[in-house]
Amino acid sequence: MRTVYVNGHYLPESEATVSIFDRGFLMSDGVYEVTSVLDGKLIDFPGHTARLHRSLAEMDMAAPCSDDDLLAIHRELVMRNAIHDGLVYLQVTRGNPGDRDFAFPPADTPPTLVLFTQSKPGITQSPLAKTGMKVISIEDARWGRRDIKTVQLLYPSMGKMMAKKAGCDDAWMVEDGHVTEGTSNNAYIVVGNRIITRHLGNAILSGITRTAVLRFAREAQMEVEERPFTIAEAQAADEAFITSATMFVMPVVQIDGVAVGTGQPGSVVARLREIYLDESRRAAI
Ligand code: PDD
């Protein structure tokens, strides 16, 4: 049985509880982070902590503890659960005001802090990296502050199910004719030596993997263009891919039934995936 962390305690998962009045449960009033673990080490932990602080600040929530404490909890859970490859999930909510009320509770209401691990042996060897993903496009019906990593994941979850129903792996969301991002990842196309991905703003989450991959791409003399693109442009591109902490760099070979490029994972994406995994492993803590 897994050991999880709840508000200062390490507990067997069956004994870990959160109040029914928790704002995360009643209002989706919480933020989260997912940090991947490779060879027992955390990938880009400082990036995830920095984004957590930004999400908390945008939600007017205080940090639950220091960054050193957060790192210690991550490491303790990885150790106690003997995670070789997998992830650590962290969630902070506005806590338990003891009742349901639309108004935020007093600022001194203690936040709820929950962390747990998921073991994913061989996570870097996913068969999808060889076959590539198929995606459908759907309308982006989420709220307007997607730059904050909140736990309001109902629409992305519904999007994932729409993709599965269509025999595909994921959905790319479209707003005003342009791709925003995948259900839980950032979206990219490759045209020649150029990587095109939507610019940062309120429409998408600033992916920690995105930041790293764009840096590695520039270092490898690829051109990076941060701008919106359409589904038609993506279908006509040479290659396409997504990035996230749990998928790393993953090729997309079909969009709405149309093959991208050769319909097979291409060399640019394969190279980016290799560089990303190598560099991330090297910098893992
Ligand atoms: N999701 N966009 C959305 C909407 C996401 O939910 C995620 C991550 C990303 C990629 O961010 P990063 O590279 O920092 O993982 C982009 C995580 C993995 C999840 O919900 O499980």
XYZ file of C-alpha atoms and ligand atoms in Angstrom:
306
model
C 0.000 0.000 0.000
C 1.166 3.488 -0.851
C 2.254 6.005 1.722
C 0.767 9.425 1.002
C 1.139 12.842 2.616
C -1.730 14.866 4.087
C -1.232 18.057 6.100
C 1.984 17.143 7.865
C 1.390 13.388 8.120
C 2.693 10.407 6.188
C -0.137 7.865 6.124
C -1.161 4.649 4.385
C -3.441 5.717 1.505
C -6.434 3.978 3.130
C -6.119 6.203 6.212
C -5.650 9.518 4.392
C -8.720 11.767 4.472
C -9.794 15.304 3.583
C -12.898 17.067 4.945
C -16.147 17.085 2.948
C -16.074 20.879 3.452
C -12.688 21.202 1.790
C -12.769 24.000 -0.799
C -10.985 21.735 -3.247
C -13.839 19.212 -3.068
C -16.738 21.712 -3.048
C -15.381 24.465 -5.329
C -12.380 23.055 -7.244
C -10.609 25.770 -5.254
C -7.113 24.416 -5.474
C -3.966 24.204 -7.549
C -1.679 21.301 -8.339
C 1.647 20.200 -9.782
C 2.838 16.945 -11.316
C 6.576 16.297 -11.143
C 7.975 13.287 -12.928
C 10.467 10.926 -11.341
C 13.172 9.187 -13.375
C 15.744 6.890 -11.750
C 14.337 7.909 -8.370
C 15.056 11.615 -8.994
C 12.777 14.613 -9.518
C 12.682 16.221 -12.958
C 12.795 20.040 -12.971
C 11.646 20.445 -9.372
C 12.568 24.182 -9.255
C 10.377 24.812 -12.317
C 7.374 23.130 -10.707
C 7.849 25.004 -7.418
C 8.130 28.329 -9.246
C 4.893 27.643 -11.146
C 3.150 26.505 -7.954
C 4.014 29.846 -6.329
C 2.649 31.704 -9.328
C -0.606 29.690 -9.302
C -1.006 30.284 -5.548
C -0.387 34.021 -5.930
C -2.920 34.310 -8.781
C -5.495 32.538 -6.564
C -4.629 34.725 -3.563
C -3.531 31.692 -1.565
C -0.585 31.443 0.799
C 2.136 28.834 0.320
C 1.488 25.801 2.564
C 5.161 25.450 3.550
C 8.669 26.339 2.418
C 10.219 25.049 -0.805
C 12.745 23.103 1.250
C 9.877 21.357 3.048
C 8.171 20.609 -0.287
C 11.366 19.090 -1.641
C 11.791 17.011 1.520
C 8.207 15.695 1.254
C 8.661 14.808 -2.433
C 11.873 12.934 -1.659
C 10.409 11.174 1.362
C 7.448 9.898 -0.682
C 9.700 8.756 -3.535
C 11.824 6.886 -1.002
C 9.013 5.372 1.070
C 7.192 4.157 -2.045
C 10.388 3.036 -3.794
C 9.520 5.014 -6.939
C 12.063 4.397 -9.678
C 10.038 5.892 -12.550
C 6.731 7.661 -12.062
C 5.464 10.911 -10.671
C 4.652 12.906 -7.574
C 1.260 14.656 -7.519
C 0.877 17.698 -5.260
C -2.336 19.575 -4.506
C -2.942 22.654 -2.383
C -6.493 23.802 -1.673
C -7.938 26.777 0.203
C -8.632 24.397 3.050
C -11.647 23.560 5.162
C -13.744 26.534 6.324
C -16.127 24.156 8.152
C -19.082 25.026 5.897
C -19.978 25.844 2.289
C -19.781 29.503 1.309
C -18.971 31.230 -2.006
C -16.892 33.844 -0.227
C -13.306 32.856 0.488
C -12.714 31.844 4.117
C -10.496 34.036 6.334
C -6.931 34.179 5.056
C -5.651 32.358 8.156
C -7.670 29.209 7.286
C -4.967 26.537 6.942
C -4.572 25.260 3.361
C -4.912 21.557 2.616
C -1.707 20.015 1.288
C -1.845 16.538 -0.249
C 0.882 14.653 -2.090
C 0.994 11.127 -3.474
C 3.112 9.123 -5.866
C 2.231 7.073 -8.932
C 4.652 4.375 -10.017
C 5.081 4.082 -13.795
C 7.797 1.561 -14.537
C 9.363 2.083 -17.969
C 7.602 5.444 -18.396
C 10.222 6.611 -20.916
C 9.672 3.493 -23.061
C 6.014 4.242 -23.855
C 4.947 2.505 -27.112
C 3.276 5.801 -28.091
C 6.726 7.289 -28.645
C 7.210 4.732 -31.460
C 3.710 4.790 -32.966
C 2.810 8.430 -32.331
C -0.489 9.771 -31.011
C -3.753 10.385 -32.820
C -5.646 13.484 -31.766
C -9.032 15.005 -32.494
C -9.825 18.701 -32.280
C -12.537 19.974 -29.948
C -13.745 23.400 -28.924
C -11.847 24.835 -25.958
C -14.682 25.281 -23.471
C -12.506 25.859 -20.383
C -12.412 29.029 -18.299
C -10.276 32.015 -19.247
C -7.383 31.574 -16.796
C -5.729 28.422 -18.095
C -2.354 29.853 -17.103
C -3.231 28.921 -13.499
C -2.823 25.203 -12.819
C -6.142 24.675 -11.024
C -7.826 21.347 -10.295
C -10.853 22.276 -12.466
C -10.190 19.397 -14.855
C -13.708 18.351 -15.821
C -13.632 19.654 -19.392
C -10.143 18.264 -20.144
C -11.351 14.962 -18.725
C -14.436 15.071 -20.993
C -12.148 15.931 -23.916
C -10.041 12.859 -23.194
C -13.202 10.730 -23.300
C -14.313 12.341 -26.597
C -10.900 11.370 -28.011
C -11.167 7.799 -26.729
C -14.661 7.472 -28.182
C -13.232 8.536 -31.554
C -10.487 5.889 -31.258
C -7.822 8.522 -30.581
C -5.343 9.285 -27.816
C -6.065 12.903 -26.981
C -7.843 16.090 -28.011
C -6.344 19.396 -29.128
C -8.520 22.275 -28.029
C -9.347 25.086 -30.427
C -10.397 28.649 -29.625
C -11.262 31.232 -32.294
C -9.895 28.862 -34.941
C -6.507 28.361 -33.255
C -5.110 25.504 -31.200
C -4.627 26.320 -27.529
C -3.236 23.054 -26.107
C -3.958 19.365 -25.498
C -6.154 18.161 -22.619
C -3.118 17.958 -20.323
C -0.179 18.979 -22.494
C 1.171 21.725 -24.754
C 0.830 21.379 -28.550
C 3.433 22.005 -31.270
C 3.987 21.637 -34.999
C 7.246 21.372 -36.924
C 7.717 22.953 -40.349
C 11.201 22.382 -41.749
C 13.629 23.441 -39.018
C 11.004 25.564 -37.268
C 9.000 24.670 -34.180
C 5.707 26.497 -33.817
C 3.738 26.576 -30.554
C 1.173 28.936 -29.107
C 2.580 31.942 -27.233
C 2.144 32.151 -23.454
C -0.815 34.064 -22.044
C -4.082 33.314 -20.251
C -5.143 30.782 -22.920
C -2.617 28.053 -22.030
C -0.607 26.663 -19.168
C 3.059 27.583 -19.219
C 4.374 24.015 -19.329
C 7.568 23.295 -17.426
C 8.417 20.778 -20.160
C 7.591 23.446 -22.785
C 10.128 25.872 -21.302
C 12.836 23.197 -21.259
C 12.094 21.839 -24.743
C 12.063 25.303 -26.360
C 15.412 26.051 -24.723
C 16.910 22.786 -25.978
C 15.465 23.398 -29.454
C 17.089 26.842 -29.638
C 20.383 25.414 -28.372
C 20.183 22.786 -31.137
C 19.897 25.614 -33.712
C 16.213 25.014 -34.410
C 14.001 28.038 -34.950
C 11.206 28.610 -32.453
C 8.103 30.599 -33.310
C 5.620 31.256 -30.487
C 2.306 32.043 -32.167
C -1.169 30.535 -32.660
C -1.655 27.944 -35.415
C -4.747 26.339 -36.942
C -5.726 22.680 -37.267
C -5.345 22.988 -41.080
C -1.786 24.287 -40.624
C -1.024 21.436 -38.225
C -2.398 18.834 -40.661
C -0.117 20.248 -43.367
C 2.974 20.380 -41.106
C 5.977 18.030 -41.375
C 5.654 16.819 -37.782
C 3.594 17.523 -34.679
C 4.022 16.758 -30.984
C 2.963 17.438 -27.425
C 4.916 17.958 -24.206
C 4.094 17.388 -20.543
C 5.811 16.266 -17.360
C 4.432 12.740 -17.773
C 4.595 12.339 -21.577
C 7.877 14.254 -22.056
C 7.994 14.848 -25.844
C 5.459 12.702 -27.706
C 4.886 12.619 -31.472
C 1.414 13.301 -32.923
C 0.892 11.551 -36.254
C -2.771 12.137 -36.998
C -5.131 15.079 -36.466
C -8.873 14.672 -37.126
C -8.142 11.618 -39.281
C -5.511 13.382 -41.436
C -1.934 12.056 -41.335
C 0.725 14.578 -40.335
C 3.762 14.356 -42.658
C 4.476 10.699 -43.397
C 1.994 9.573 -40.742
C 4.951 8.196 -38.744
C 6.907 9.858 -35.921
C 9.498 12.148 -37.503
C 13.187 12.781 -36.859
C 12.895 16.275 -35.350
C 10.521 15.104 -32.622
C 12.613 11.969 -31.964
C 15.682 14.165 -31.522
C 13.902 16.607 -29.204
C 12.619 13.711 -27.104
C 16.111 12.273 -26.773
C 17.687 15.627 -25.870
C 14.916 16.366 -23.364
C 15.221 13.001 -21.597
C 19.051 13.151 -21.538
C 19.232 16.705 -20.236
C 16.422 16.227 -17.710
C 18.008 13.107 -16.274
C 21.311 14.944 -15.984
C 19.728 17.852 -14.064
C 17.367 15.731 -11.913
C 17.660 16.097 -8.122
N -0.629 18.404 -17.029
N -1.272 22.150 -20.427
C -2.143 21.578 -19.575
C -3.580 21.954 -19.669
C -1.685 20.657 -18.622
O -2.564 20.095 -17.765
C -0.310 20.312 -18.579
C 0.257 19.336 -17.579
C 0.558 20.932 -19.505
C 2.039 20.646 -19.533
O 2.698 21.175 -18.408
P 4.024 20.502 -17.828
O 4.987 20.405 -18.972
O 4.480 21.433 -16.783
O 3.620 19.145 -17.299
C 0.039 21.845 -20.399
C -0.173 17.460 -16.019
C 0.953 16.604 -16.469
C -1.367 16.666 -15.503
O -2.417 17.282 -15.368
O -1.248 15.474 -15.228
